[in-house]
Coordinates of C-alpha atoms and ligand atoms in Angstrom, one line a residue:
M882 CA 17.7 46.8 -11.8
L883 CA 16.0 47.5 -15.2
V884 CA 18.2 48.9 -18.0
L885 CA 16.9 50.4 -21.3
G886 CA 19.5 49.7 -24.0
I887 CA 19.8 51.8 -27.2
E888 CA 21.9 50.9 -30.2
T889 CA 22.3 53.3 -33.1
S890 CA 26.0 52.9 -34.2
C891 CA 25.4 52.1 -37.8
D892 CA 22.4 50.9 -39.8
E893 CA 20.2 49.3 -37.1
T894 CA 18.1 51.0 -34.5
G895 CA 17.9 48.5 -31.6
I896 CA 16.1 49.0 -28.3
A897 CA 15.9 46.5 -25.4
L898 CA 14.9 46.2 -21.8
Y899 CA 17.2 44.0 -19.6
D900 CA 16.5 43.2 -16.0
E901 CA 19.4 42.2 -13.8
D902 CA 17.3 39.4 -12.2
K903 CA 14.8 38.4 -14.9
G904 CA 17.1 38.7 -17.9
L905 CA 16.0 40.2 -21.3
L906 CA 12.4 41.4 -21.1
G907 CA 12.1 42.2 -24.8
H908 CA 13.7 44.0 -27.7
T909 CA 12.8 45.8 -30.9
L910 CA 14.9 46.3 -34.0
H911 CA 14.6 48.4 -37.2
S912 CA 17.0 47.5 -39.9
Q913 CA 18.0 50.1 -42.5
I914 CA 19.3 47.5 -45.1
D915 CA 16.5 48.4 -47.6
L916 CA 17.3 52.1 -47.3
H917 CA 21.0 51.7 -48.1
K918 CA 20.8 48.8 -50.6
A919 CA 20.5 51.1 -53.7
Y920 CA 23.8 52.8 -52.7
G921 CA 25.8 49.5 -52.1
G922 CA 26.8 50.6 -48.6
V923 CA 25.7 52.7 -45.6
V924 CA 25.0 56.4 -46.4
P925 CA 25.8 58.1 -43.0
E926 CA 23.4 61.0 -43.4
L927 CA 20.5 58.7 -44.3
A928 CA 21.3 56.5 -41.4
S929 CA 21.2 59.3 -38.9
R930 CA 17.8 60.6 -40.3
D931 CA 16.3 57.1 -40.2
H932 CA 17.5 56.6 -36.6
I933 CA 15.7 59.9 -35.7
S934 CA 12.5 58.7 -37.2
F935 CA 12.4 55.3 -35.5
I936 CA 14.1 55.6 -32.1
I937 CA 11.2 57.1 -30.1
P938 CA 8.4 54.9 -31.7
L939 CA 10.6 51.8 -31.1
I940 CA 11.1 52.8 -27.4
E941 CA 7.3 53.4 -27.0
Q942 CA 6.5 50.1 -28.7
L943 CA 8.9 48.2 -26.4
L944 CA 7.5 49.8 -23.3
K945 CA 4.0 48.8 -24.4
Q946 CA 5.0 45.3 -25.5
T947 CA 6.6 44.5 -22.1
G948 CA 4.0 46.4 -20.0
T949 CA 6.7 48.7 -18.6
E950 CA 6.1 52.2 -17.4
R951 CA 8.9 54.8 -17.9
Y952 CA 9.4 55.3 -14.2
Q953 CA 10.3 51.6 -13.8
I954 CA 13.5 52.1 -15.8
D955 CA 16.5 52.4 -13.5
A956 CA 19.2 53.3 -16.1
V957 CA 19.6 53.9 -19.8
A958 CA 22.6 52.4 -21.6
Y959 CA 23.6 53.5 -25.1
T960 CA 26.3 52.8 -27.7
A961 CA 28.7 55.7 -27.4
G962 CA 31.1 54.3 -30.1
P963 CA 32.7 53.2 -32.3
G964 CA 30.4 53.9 -35.2
L965 CA 29.1 56.6 -37.4
S966 CA 29.2 59.9 -35.5
G967 CA 25.7 61.2 -36.6
A968 CA 24.1 57.9 -35.9
L969 CA 25.8 57.6 -32.5
L970 CA 24.6 61.2 -31.7
V971 CA 21.0 60.2 -32.2
G972 CA 21.2 57.3 -29.7
S973 CA 23.3 59.2 -27.2
S974 CA 21.2 62.4 -27.2
V975 CA 18.0 60.4 -26.7
A976 CA 19.6 58.4 -23.9
E977 CA 21.1 61.4 -22.1
S978 CA 17.7 63.3 -22.4
L979 CA 15.8 60.3 -21.0
S980 CA 18.4 60.1 -18.2
C981 CA 17.9 63.7 -17.4
A982 CA 14.1 63.7 -17.6
L983 CA 13.7 60.5 -15.6
G984 CA 16.5 61.3 -13.1
I985 CA 18.3 58.0 -13.8
P986 CA 21.9 57.2 -14.7
S987 CA 23.1 57.0 -18.3
I988 CA 25.7 54.4 -19.2
P989 CA 27.8 54.8 -22.3
V990 CA 28.7 51.4 -23.8
H991 CA 31.4 50.4 -26.2
H992 CA 29.8 48.7 -29.2
L993 CA 32.3 45.9 -29.3
E994 CA 31.9 45.1 -25.6
G995 CA 28.2 44.7 -26.4
H996 CA 29.1 42.2 -29.1
L997 CA 31.5 40.2 -27.0
L998 CA 29.2 39.9 -24.0
A999 CA 26.2 39.0 -26.2
P1000 CA 26.5 35.2 -25.6
M1001 CA 25.7 36.0 -22.0
L1002 CA 22.1 36.7 -23.1
E1003 CA 21.8 32.9 -23.5
D1004 CA 21.0 30.3 -20.9
S1005 CA 24.3 28.6 -21.3
K1006 CA 26.9 31.3 -20.4
P1007 CA 30.7 31.2 -20.5
Q1008 CA 32.7 31.8 -17.3
F1009 CA 35.5 34.3 -17.1
P1010 CA 38.2 34.1 -18.4
F1011 CA 37.5 33.2 -22.0
L1012 CA 38.5 33.9 -25.6
A1013 CA 36.4 36.0 -27.9
L1014 CA 36.4 35.8 -31.6
L1015 CA 34.8 39.1 -32.7
V1016 CA 33.9 39.1 -36.4
S1017 CA 31.8 41.9 -37.6
G1018 CA 31.6 44.3 -40.6
G1019 CA 34.3 46.5 -39.2
H1020 CA 36.3 44.3 -36.9
T1021 CA 38.1 41.0 -36.7
Q1022 CA 39.7 40.5 -33.4
I1023 CA 40.8 37.8 -31.0
I1024 CA 40.3 39.0 -27.5
H1025 CA 41.4 37.6 -24.1
V1026 CA 38.4 38.4 -21.9
K1027 CA 39.7 38.3 -18.4
E1028 CA 36.8 40.0 -16.6
I1029 CA 34.1 42.6 -17.5
G1030 CA 36.1 45.5 -18.7
Q1031 CA 39.4 43.7 -18.9
Y1032 CA 40.1 42.9 -22.5
D1033 CA 43.4 42.1 -24.2
I1034 CA 43.3 42.3 -27.9
I1035 CA 45.8 39.7 -29.0
G1036 CA 44.9 39.5 -32.7
D1037 CA 43.5 41.9 -35.2
T1038 CA 43.0 42.3 -38.9
L1039 CA 45.8 44.1 -40.8
D1040 CA 43.4 45.2 -43.6
D1041 CA 39.8 44.1 -44.3
A1042 CA 37.5 42.8 -41.6
A1043 CA 35.9 39.4 -42.0
G1044 CA 32.5 40.9 -42.6
E1045 CA 34.0 43.4 -45.1
A1046 CA 35.6 40.4 -47.0
F1047 CA 32.2 38.7 -47.1
D1048 CA 30.5 41.8 -48.3
K1049 CA 33.1 42.6 -51.0
T1050 CA 33.1 39.0 -52.2
A1051 CA 29.3 39.1 -52.3
Q1052 CA 29.5 42.2 -54.4
L1053 CA 31.9 40.6 -56.9
L1054 CA 29.3 37.8 -57.2
G1055 CA 26.5 40.3 -57.8
L1056 CA 24.8 39.5 -54.5
G1057 CA 24.2 43.1 -53.4
Y1058 CA 24.7 44.8 -50.0
P1059 CA 25.5 43.8 -47.3
G1060 CA 25.9 40.3 -48.8
G1061 CA 27.4 38.2 -46.0
A1062 CA 24.2 36.2 -45.4
A1063 CA 23.4 36.0 -49.1
L1064 CA 26.9 34.6 -49.9
S1065 CA 26.6 32.1 -47.1
K1066 CA 23.2 30.9 -48.5
L1067 CA 24.6 30.7 -52.0
A1068 CA 27.6 28.6 -50.7
E1069 CA 25.2 25.9 -49.5
S1070 CA 24.5 24.9 -53.1
G1071 CA 28.2 25.0 -54.1
T1072 CA 31.3 22.9 -53.7
P1073 CA 34.6 24.4 -52.6
I1074 CA 36.5 23.3 -55.7
F1075 CA 38.6 26.4 -56.1
N1076 CA 41.9 26.6 -54.2
L1077 CA 41.7 30.1 -52.7
P1078 CA 44.4 31.4 -50.4
K1079 CA 44.1 31.0 -46.6
P1080 CA 46.0 34.2 -45.6
M1081 CA 48.3 34.1 -42.6
L1082 CA 47.1 30.6 -41.7
H1083 CA 50.5 29.6 -40.5
S1084 CA 51.8 32.9 -39.2
K1085 CA 52.9 32.7 -35.5
D1086 CA 50.7 35.6 -34.4
F1087 CA 47.0 35.8 -34.1
D1088 CA 46.5 38.5 -36.8
F1089 CA 44.5 38.3 -40.0
S1090 CA 44.6 39.7 -43.5
F1091 CA 41.7 39.2 -45.9
S1092 CA 42.3 41.7 -48.7
G1093 CA 44.4 39.2 -50.7
L1094 CA 41.6 36.6 -50.5
K1095 CA 39.2 39.2 -51.9
T1096 CA 41.7 40.0 -54.8
A1097 CA 42.0 36.2 -55.5
V1098 CA 38.2 36.0 -55.8
L1099 CA 38.3 39.0 -58.2
T1100 CA 41.0 37.3 -60.4
L1101 CA 39.0 34.0 -60.3
V1102 CA 35.8 35.8 -61.3
K1103 CA 37.6 37.6 -64.2
K1104 CA 39.0 34.2 -65.4
Q1105 CA 35.6 32.7 -65.9
T1106 CA 34.3 32.8 -69.5
E1107 CA 30.8 32.4 -68.1
L1108 CA 29.8 33.1 -64.5
T1109 CA 27.0 30.6 -64.1
D1110 CA 25.0 30.3 -60.9
Q1111 CA 26.8 27.0 -60.2
I1112 CA 30.2 28.6 -60.6
K1113 CA 29.2 31.5 -58.4
A1114 CA 28.0 29.0 -55.7
N1115 CA 31.3 27.1 -56.0
I1116 CA 33.3 30.4 -55.6
A1117 CA 31.2 31.3 -52.6
A1118 CA 31.8 27.9 -51.0
S1119 CA 35.5 28.1 -51.7
F1120 CA 35.7 31.6 -50.2
Q1121 CA 33.8 30.5 -47.1
E1122 CA 36.0 27.4 -46.7
S1123 CA 39.1 29.6 -46.7
I1124 CA 38.0 32.3 -44.4
T1125 CA 36.4 30.0 -41.8
E1126 CA 39.4 27.8 -41.7
V1127 CA 41.7 30.7 -41.0
L1128 CA 39.3 32.1 -38.3
I1129 CA 39.1 28.8 -36.5
H1130 CA 42.7 27.8 -36.8
K1131 CA 43.9 31.1 -35.3
S1132 CA 41.3 30.9 -32.5
V1133 CA 42.3 27.4 -31.5
N1134 CA 46.0 28.4 -31.5
A1135 CA 45.1 31.4 -29.3
M1136 CA 43.2 29.3 -26.8
N1137 CA 46.1 26.9 -26.6
H1138 CA 48.5 29.8 -26.2
L1139 CA 46.5 31.3 -23.3
N1140 CA 45.5 28.0 -21.8
L1141 CA 41.8 28.7 -22.2
D1142 CA 39.0 26.2 -22.9
Q1143 CA 36.1 28.4 -23.8
I1144 CA 35.5 30.6 -26.8
V1145 CA 32.6 33.0 -27.6
V1146 CA 32.0 34.0 -31.2
S1147 CA 30.1 37.2 -31.8
G1148 CA 29.5 39.9 -34.4
G1149 CA 27.6 39.6 -37.6
V1150 CA 29.8 37.0 -39.2
G1151 CA 29.1 34.9 -36.1
A1152 CA 25.8 34.2 -37.7
N1153 CA 27.6 32.2 -40.5
K1154 CA 26.3 28.7 -40.5
Q1155 CA 29.4 27.1 -41.7
L1156 CA 31.6 28.9 -39.1
R1157 CA 29.2 27.7 -36.4
E1158 CA 29.2 24.1 -37.6
K1159 CA 32.9 23.9 -38.0
L1160 CA 33.6 25.4 -34.6
V1161 CA 31.3 23.0 -32.9
A1162 CA 33.1 20.1 -34.7
S1163 CA 36.5 21.5 -33.8
S1164 CA 35.4 22.1 -30.1
K1165 CA 34.6 18.4 -29.8
K1166 CA 37.9 17.3 -31.4
N1167 CA 40.0 19.8 -29.4
N1168 CA 38.1 19.7 -26.2
Y1169 CA 36.9 23.2 -25.7
Q1170 CA 33.5 24.8 -25.3
V1171 CA 32.0 27.2 -27.8
F1172 CA 29.3 29.8 -27.1
F1173 CA 27.4 31.8 -29.6
P1174 CA 24.7 34.4 -29.2
S1175 CA 21.4 33.4 -30.9
L1176 CA 21.3 34.5 -34.5
E1177 CA 19.3 37.7 -33.8
F1178 CA 21.9 38.9 -31.3
C1179 CA 24.9 38.3 -33.6
T1180 CA 24.2 41.3 -35.7
D1181 CA 23.7 44.8 -34.1
N1182 CA 20.9 44.9 -31.6
G1183 CA 19.8 46.7 -28.4
A1184 CA 19.8 43.7 -26.2
M1185 CA 23.6 43.4 -26.1
I1186 CA 23.9 47.1 -25.2
A1187 CA 21.4 46.8 -22.4
L1188 CA 23.2 43.7 -21.0
A1189 CA 26.7 45.3 -21.3
G1190 CA 25.3 48.5 -19.7
S1191 CA 23.8 46.5 -16.8
L1192 CA 27.0 44.5 -16.2
R1193 CA 29.1 47.7 -16.4
Y1194 CA 26.8 49.6 -14.1
Q1195 CA 27.0 46.9 -11.4
L1196 CA 30.8 47.2 -11.5
S1197 CA 31.1 51.0 -11.6
H1198 CA 28.4 51.5 -9.1
K1199 CA 30.6 49.8 -6.5
T1200 CA 33.8 51.5 -7.4
D1201 CA 33.2 54.8 -9.2
Y1202 CA 31.4 58.1 -8.9
R1203 CA 28.6 58.6 -11.5
F1204 CA 30.6 61.6 -12.8
S1205 CA 34.2 62.6 -12.5
V1206 CA 35.9 65.7 -11.2
M1207 CA 39.5 66.7 -11.9
P1208 CA 41.1 67.9 -8.7
R1209 CA 44.4 68.5 -10.5
W1210 CA 43.1 69.9 -13.7
R1211 CA 45.7 72.1 -15.4
L1212 CA 44.8 75.0 -17.6
N1213 CA 46.8 73.6 -20.5
E1214 CA 44.8 70.4 -20.4
I1215 CA 41.6 72.0 -21.4
Ligands
LIG201 O1 28.0 43.1 -36.2 P1 27.4 43.6 -37.4 O2 25.9 43.5 -37.5 O3 27.8 45.1 -37.7 C1 29.0 45.6 -37.4 O4 29.2 46.0 -36.2 O5 29.8 45.6 -38.3 O6 28.0 42.8 -38.7 C2 27.6 43.0 -40.0 C3 28.5 42.1 -40.9 C4 28.2 42.4 -42.3 O7 29.5 42.5 -43.0 C5 27.5 41.2 -42.8 O8 27.7 40.8 -44.2 C6 28.0 40.1 -41.9 O9 28.1 40.7 -40.7 N1 27.1 38.9 -41.8 C7 27.4 37.7 -42.2 C8 26.3 36.8 -42.0 N2 25.3 37.6 -41.5 C9 25.8 38.9 -41.4 N3 28.6 37.2 -42.8 C10 28.6 35.9 -43.1 N4 27.6 35.0 -42.9 C11 26.4 35.5 -42.4 N5 25.4 34.6 -42.2
LIG202 ZN1 28.3 45.5 -34.6

């Protein structure tokens, strides 16, 4: 079965073709980062318009690049949420139109399910059940993944998401938007000499809170008489040290609590070099396996949506109707 995947939840237009037997045939991506940079964040209306401009050319390009004819596509999967409503509407209307025109099923996909299944695009795949550490711009969650579609969220952020904390700290250091990758790069030339808080490190639950860490960085920045490049790099390194330690400590605790020995790390912050290196070191020490998507599939992309759609369709195909009816639909439930 060949699935076309469409991702338009935020500021990336991602298109992919995933074959159930052959794996990923190809993918294309258009990032809107340059478009939103000047505003210091995503402007929803501009995002929607840009998705409209790029979505069809990207689909055409991918079909050409992979030598695929439209009639060979068996289903079309698209991100149905969460995300920016206008942006989501672009992807979903194109997907539903293609589904209608080609007479193939459409599969609405949850964006976060795409992220947490993304490591399955790689050759070395985790086996169910496993733990997922989902760290993106909008979410920081620890999830017990029992099966496809069976997800227990056991830890969540109480305020800022990990990516948001990276972005806001990057902004304080004048690194621009979105900033996570730039901050990580800057940290490489710094030393973590500042003792920043490690929020909720020893709390018994698996929740996170990062807004205090961001405030501590703000106070630290204000205290500096001169914010030299070296001091900035040291602050970046100290921030990264704190946040990665909390993320890893909580994840290891959660694995012990649930008796799991595999973890997948996904979402944009999963691209962070230090997080990856520290997790690999911790996995050796604590005897667990760690799985990451390749860097291009950490941030938003169409491949994870095509894959999640394909896996979901294989399941629902066996158990569900393609559409639902409501035999006991009450008038007051309209
Ligand atoms: O998953 P994603 O592309 O979009 C959401 O669904 O939110 O994640 C984007 C987030 C941004 O906050 C970005 O700064 C962060 O991931 N990010 C990073 C790195 N690359 C992207 N954070 C830390 N280190 C990185 N290398
Ligand atoms: Zn995402």
